[in-house]
């Protein structure tokens, strides 16, 4: 029986190829994800370990804490005095104090070099040999004066800088010019992530990022023969445990490796979810394939039963075929997955997200997972056809081409599908009633709905496709009528084929509707609430702006109105309240603030404005007084001078004059600065702002369209990634349609011969098969899109409170494209079966049993 199974596998090469391809795609995605994340994780861990080479003990500052009154307690970092104490410990070879923060380097045109979020500045800290062990200089030396810097090799090359050149560098304030004294290589993670690294003299770095005489971290090297643990025990008593922590270099490297593994796990889980969708869709294709193979070999299997083969033997022969196909597909998929991982690595390098050097990691677990997935998925999908094979009666099967489903089995299926679908709909509505906490519940209901739909599809196919039969007949004539009839001839097979497309379109439609709706909500917010011509922020979202930015812009020519949007807080009793600091004189010109009570002019008198929802919760009205305590511990009676409609995402629940709010903090966080110019929203106006900032490469000047696209661009990028990942599932769906049509042609060989004999020419036969394919594809697409729209509405109801201006938007253009693509899928999938049907010899076909 095993030899028979092997022979049958090789006898149907086209079916074999499609099934192998379906399983291979899913396995390749899984194994590629595992190989890529393992390789990336090991490379990053190796890089992390290198950064701690030669460091026996690291002392890291947590900065000052705050007491119950909000007063800062402790020093801002690790003091020079502490460094000297650590340096005097026996067994210490050297101590290097480190401080770091954001630094952006501009090219000759003033554009930022490297990724904004990975642009870093640090101090050059030579030890006793006059060199900093973290860096290897390929040209020149490290900075030794206030006006000098060193730059990493790749950033220097991108900017065209050489030793002795003047380089413009910006942190969170005005841009400054430095002389380049050296170029170096490093294993710093910022550089390897596509960013840049600027080294300042220690004194300059401390002034920029912390405070003179203080460090963020101490790196301690041990003398030969001194253990790190002994050194750690001696250093710990010298450190204030409330504000700093001492660890061995090995401990830190291990911790970072663990953190990296955790991050890679989240990334891997997302990719594996899409691989799981592809495999799930592949199950339908495999199921259809084995159903077809069994139908084609009904007489052969019946003959085996007649000559003595038992039901179990026949069933095991079909499962043996699945095992062979699964093992073959798994091996090919594993190889393809390794290639995919190599390609993903190259792709990330090409877009600037550099991955540290390292060997490709193919873990034993990856190999086992690939083999298990390929074999188990294929075997499970073939289980039901194999079970049906065992039920073939030797005599009854001799005279039948296939076994029709019994009425009883269809009734049971329809009842079960209806119950599951209703349960899924009920769970979705339960999630809707739970609001923001119901998204996971809706996800569970969506799963039940999809399962119920798959079970009910045979029942749904007849009335739905029957409804379009008159239209097909009217437009396409006899081929259209025959196509509709053929599509519902075997409702089970049509349902299985349509299910794969329905699943993919459900996910794509849900994501599209939510993405477009979110983008529209953001656009409304930027259009309705923002009156500013421009918004100035730090490039890449790296930290806040210096307060001098707003002051500089206010004095510049061509600038009409300026207001910072600074973050702060105060305490009322034991609760913290977030606040925004603005310019009272101009904020009304820059933001569309709908005041429902009082006046914004009250801000200039030292009073506060409060958001409407917060006012209701806290029972505040114009004239109410709050006893508050600011960040520096100072207490005050804060009067409410205005109530405004909420501006979530733009303003905090409380708004104050920034002079009042900023007076109570040492380092205020200015998130953004809004600007209006005399030239308005134009190139001239934007250039005026850029010039006023000194063509600072670390700052982004966004116009109104940029502000609209800021969030919408992120949403569209995410949607495109999702579309790409779901594309694999749709490719497998195409293979499923091909399989179904090929089986339909096989079952109707004699019928097609008769149609040809009575005058249906080859062109019309091809048209009939194509239309059948398009009907099945559109059937699956319409059902999937219908469920997708329902789920998008359900998820959207949980976002209405979190997203201002949320209102469900149906992207008719995209939905139309999805339907068009489904029709194209049908046409492409029908090419081979239609050609095969048209090439049938009519006399031979008529004689076929």
PDB file of C-alpha atoms in Angstrom, residues 401-520:
ATOM      1  CA  UNK A 401     -17.120   9.043 -10.409  1.00  0.00           C
ATOM      2  CA  UNK A 402     -17.454  10.694  -7.051  1.00  0.00           C
ATOM      3  CA  UNK A 403     -19.379  10.399  -3.836  1.00  0.00           C
ATOM      4  CA  UNK A 404     -22.064  13.034  -3.284  1.00  0.00           C
ATOM      5  CA  UNK A 405     -22.642  14.402   0.183  1.00  0.00           C
ATOM      6  CA  UNK A 406     -25.671  12.983   1.928  1.00  0.00           C
ATOM      7  CA  UNK A 407     -28.598  15.254   2.789  1.00  0.00           C
ATOM      8  CA  UNK A 408     -28.185  14.376   6.449  1.00  0.00           C
ATOM      9  CA  UNK A 409     -24.548  15.516   6.540  1.00  0.00           C
ATOM     10  CA  UNK A 410     -25.467  18.868   4.922  1.00  0.00           C
ATOM     11  CA  UNK A 411     -28.306  19.433   7.440  1.00  0.00           C
ATOM     12  CA  UNK A 412     -25.987  18.743  10.378  1.00  0.00           C
ATOM     13  CA  UNK A 413     -23.341  21.025   8.835  1.00  0.00           C
ATOM     14  CA  UNK A 414     -25.787  23.879   8.284  1.00  0.00           C
ATOM     15  CA  UNK A 415     -27.201  23.694  11.810  1.00  0.00           C
ATOM     16  CA  UNK A 416     -23.715  23.598  13.315  1.00  0.00           C
ATOM     17  CA  UNK A 417     -22.513  26.482  11.144  1.00  0.00           C
ATOM     18  CA  UNK A 418     -25.539  28.586  12.053  1.00  0.00           C
ATOM     19  CA  UNK A 419     -25.006  28.073  15.777  1.00  0.00           C
ATOM     20  CA  UNK A 420     -21.287  28.937  15.569  1.00  0.00           C
ATOM     21  CA  UNK A 421     -21.986  32.049  13.446  1.00  0.00           C
ATOM     22  CA  UNK A 422     -24.670  33.300  15.814  1.00  0.00           C
ATOM     23  CA  UNK A 423     -22.379  32.699  18.776  1.00  0.00           C
ATOM     24  CA  UNK A 424     -19.623  34.684  17.044  1.00  0.00           C
ATOM     25  CA  UNK A 425     -21.958  37.594  16.286  1.00  0.00           C
ATOM     26  CA  UNK A 426     -23.151  37.567  19.892  1.00  0.00           C
ATOM     27  CA  UNK A 427     -19.579  37.658  21.226  1.00  0.00           C
ATOM     28  CA  UNK A 428     -18.738  40.575  18.896  1.00  0.00           C
ATOM     29  CA  UNK A 429     -21.727  42.568  20.190  1.00  0.00           C
ATOM     30  CA  UNK A 430     -20.631  41.747  23.746  1.00  0.00           C
ATOM     31  CA  UNK A 431     -17.210  43.216  22.977  1.00  0.00           C
ATOM     32  CA  UNK A 432     -18.859  46.313  21.489  1.00  0.00           C
ATOM     33  CA  UNK A 433     -20.841  46.832  24.701  1.00  0.00           C
ATOM     34  CA  UNK A 434     -17.592  46.696  26.714  1.00  0.00           C
ATOM     35  CA  UNK A 435     -16.091  49.699  24.918  1.00  0.00           C
ATOM     36  CA  UNK A 436     -12.307  50.081  24.945  1.00  0.00           C
ATOM     37  CA  UNK A 437     -11.868  46.894  27.002  1.00  0.00           C
ATOM     38  CA  UNK A 438     -13.737  44.725  24.493  1.00  0.00           C
ATOM     39  CA  UNK A 439     -11.235  44.460  21.628  1.00  0.00           C
ATOM     40  CA  UNK A 440      -9.942  41.039  22.654  1.00  0.00           C
ATOM     41  CA  UNK A 441     -13.525  39.827  23.025  1.00  0.00           C
ATOM     42  CA  UNK A 442     -14.313  41.104  19.518  1.00  0.00           C
ATOM     43  CA  UNK A 443     -11.264  39.229  18.250  1.00  0.00           C
ATOM     44  CA  UNK A 444     -12.623  36.013  19.756  1.00  0.00           C
ATOM     45  CA  UNK A 445     -16.026  36.648  18.200  1.00  0.00           C
ATOM     46  CA  UNK A 446     -14.360  37.288  14.825  1.00  0.00           C
ATOM     47  CA  UNK A 447     -12.703  33.889  15.010  1.00  0.00           C
ATOM     48  CA  UNK A 448     -16.024  32.179  15.702  1.00  0.00           C
ATOM     49  CA  UNK A 449     -17.679  34.094  12.860  1.00  0.00           C
ATOM     50  CA  UNK A 450     -15.014  32.983  10.379  1.00  0.00           C
ATOM     51  CA  UNK A 451     -15.357  29.351  11.471  1.00  0.00           C
ATOM     52  CA  UNK A 452     -19.135  29.566  11.211  1.00  0.00           C
ATOM     53  CA  UNK A 453     -18.863  31.145   7.756  1.00  0.00           C
ATOM     54  CA  UNK A 454     -16.575  28.348   6.556  1.00  0.00           C
ATOM     55  CA  UNK A 455     -19.067  25.736   7.772  1.00  0.00           C
ATOM     56  CA  UNK A 456     -22.051  27.564   6.226  1.00  0.00           C
ATOM     57  CA  UNK A 457     -20.505  28.384   2.852  1.00  0.00           C
ATOM     58  CA  UNK A 458     -22.014  25.374   0.999  1.00  0.00           C
ATOM     59  CA  UNK A 459     -25.484  26.537   2.089  1.00  0.00           C
ATOM     60  CA  UNK A 460     -24.752  30.160   1.148  1.00  0.00           C
ATOM     61  CA  UNK A 461     -23.223  29.389  -2.232  1.00  0.00           C
ATOM     62  CA  UNK A 462     -26.464  28.221  -3.909  1.00  0.00           C
ATOM     63  CA  UNK A 463     -28.690  31.279  -3.253  1.00  0.00           C
ATOM     64  CA  UNK A 464     -25.904  33.842  -3.645  1.00  0.00           C
ATOM     65  CA  UNK A 465     -24.527  32.476  -6.924  1.00  0.00           C
ATOM     66  CA  UNK A 466     -28.070  31.624  -8.075  1.00  0.00           C
ATOM     67  CA  UNK A 467     -28.987  35.297  -7.704  1.00  0.00           C
ATOM     68  CA  UNK A 468     -26.398  36.362 -10.285  1.00  0.00           C
ATOM     69  CA  UNK A 469     -27.166  33.547 -12.743  1.00  0.00           C
ATOM     70  CA  UNK A 470     -29.746  35.588 -14.749  1.00  0.00           C
ATOM     71  CA  UNK A 471     -27.248  38.438 -15.104  1.00  0.00           C
ATOM     72  CA  UNK A 472     -24.514  36.090 -16.308  1.00  0.00           C
ATOM     73  CA  UNK A 473     -26.885  34.495 -18.799  1.00  0.00           C
ATOM     74  CA  UNK A 474     -28.022  37.864 -20.091  1.00  0.00           C
ATOM     75  CA  UNK A 475     -24.528  39.317 -20.472  1.00  0.00           C
ATOM     76  CA  UNK A 476     -22.468  36.266 -21.486  1.00  0.00           C
ATOM     77  CA  UNK A 477     -25.110  33.971 -22.924  1.00  0.00           C
ATOM     78  CA  UNK A 478     -24.863  30.187 -22.606  1.00  0.00           C
ATOM     79  CA  UNK A 479     -21.283  30.192 -21.184  1.00  0.00           C
ATOM     80  CA  UNK A 480     -22.446  32.507 -18.373  1.00  0.00           C
ATOM     81  CA  UNK A 481     -25.441  30.320 -17.521  1.00  0.00           C
ATOM     82  CA  UNK A 482     -23.310  27.176 -17.509  1.00  0.00           C
ATOM     83  CA  UNK A 483     -20.622  28.865 -15.394  1.00  0.00           C
ATOM     84  CA  UNK A 484     -23.139  29.737 -12.666  1.00  0.00           C
ATOM     85  CA  UNK A 485     -24.570  26.211 -12.697  1.00  0.00           C
ATOM     86  CA  UNK A 486     -21.123  24.652 -12.508  1.00  0.00           C
ATOM     87  CA  UNK A 487     -20.106  26.909  -9.601  1.00  0.00           C
ATOM     88  CA  UNK A 488     -22.844  25.409  -7.399  1.00  0.00           C
ATOM     89  CA  UNK A 489     -22.678  21.857  -8.748  1.00  0.00           C
ATOM     90  CA  UNK A 490     -20.426  20.802  -5.890  1.00  0.00           C
ATOM     91  CA  UNK A 491     -21.195  23.313  -3.088  1.00  0.00           C
ATOM     92  CA  UNK A 492     -18.682  21.769  -0.693  1.00  0.00           C
ATOM     93  CA  UNK A 493     -15.767  22.258  -3.044  1.00  0.00           C
ATOM     94  CA  UNK A 494     -16.898  25.743  -4.073  1.00  0.00           C
ATOM     95  CA  UNK A 495     -17.199  26.644  -0.387  1.00  0.00           C
ATOM     96  CA  UNK A 496     -13.707  25.418   0.469  1.00  0.00           C
ATOM     97  CA  UNK A 497     -12.257  27.415  -2.438  1.00  0.00           C
ATOM     98  CA  UNK A 498     -14.173  30.588  -1.607  1.00  0.00           C
ATOM     99  CA  UNK A 499     -13.252  30.270   2.093  1.00  0.00           C
ATOM    100  CA  UNK A 500      -9.559  30.888   1.463  1.00  0.00           C
ATOM    101  CA  UNK A 501     -10.302  34.129  -0.387  1.00  0.00           C
ATOM    102  CA  UNK A 502     -12.925  35.140   2.181  1.00  0.00           C
ATOM    103  CA  UNK A 503     -10.450  34.842   5.069  1.00  0.00           C
ATOM    104  CA  UNK A 504      -7.847  36.985   3.324  1.00  0.00           C
ATOM    105  CA  UNK A 505     -10.382  39.645   2.264  1.00  0.00           C
ATOM    106  CA  UNK A 506     -11.898  39.741   5.774  1.00  0.00           C
ATOM    107  CA  UNK A 507      -8.561  40.697   7.268  1.00  0.00           C
ATOM    108  CA  UNK A 508      -7.622  43.109   4.478  1.00  0.00           C
ATOM    109  CA  UNK A 509     -11.025  44.857   4.571  1.00  0.00           C
ATOM    110  CA  UNK A 510     -11.014  45.207   8.359  1.00  0.00           C
ATOM    111  CA  UNK A 511      -7.524  46.716   8.361  1.00  0.00           C
ATOM    112  CA  UNK A 512      -8.284  49.020   5.428  1.00  0.00           C
ATOM    113  CA  UNK A 513     -11.497  50.451   6.863  1.00  0.00           C
ATOM    114  CA  UNK A 514      -9.912  51.015  10.276  1.00  0.00           C
ATOM    115  CA  UNK A 515      -6.778  52.525   8.726  1.00  0.00           C
ATOM    116  CA  UNK A 516      -8.664  54.933   6.467  1.00  0.00           C
ATOM    117  CA  UNK A 517     -11.038  55.895   9.293  1.00  0.00           C
ATOM    118  CA  UNK A 518      -8.155  56.595  11.670  1.00  0.00           C
ATOM    119  CA  UNK A 519      -6.350  58.591   9.000  1.00  0.00           C
ATOM    120  CA  UNK A 520      -9.483  60.647   8.333  1.00  0.00           C
TER     121      UNK A 520
END
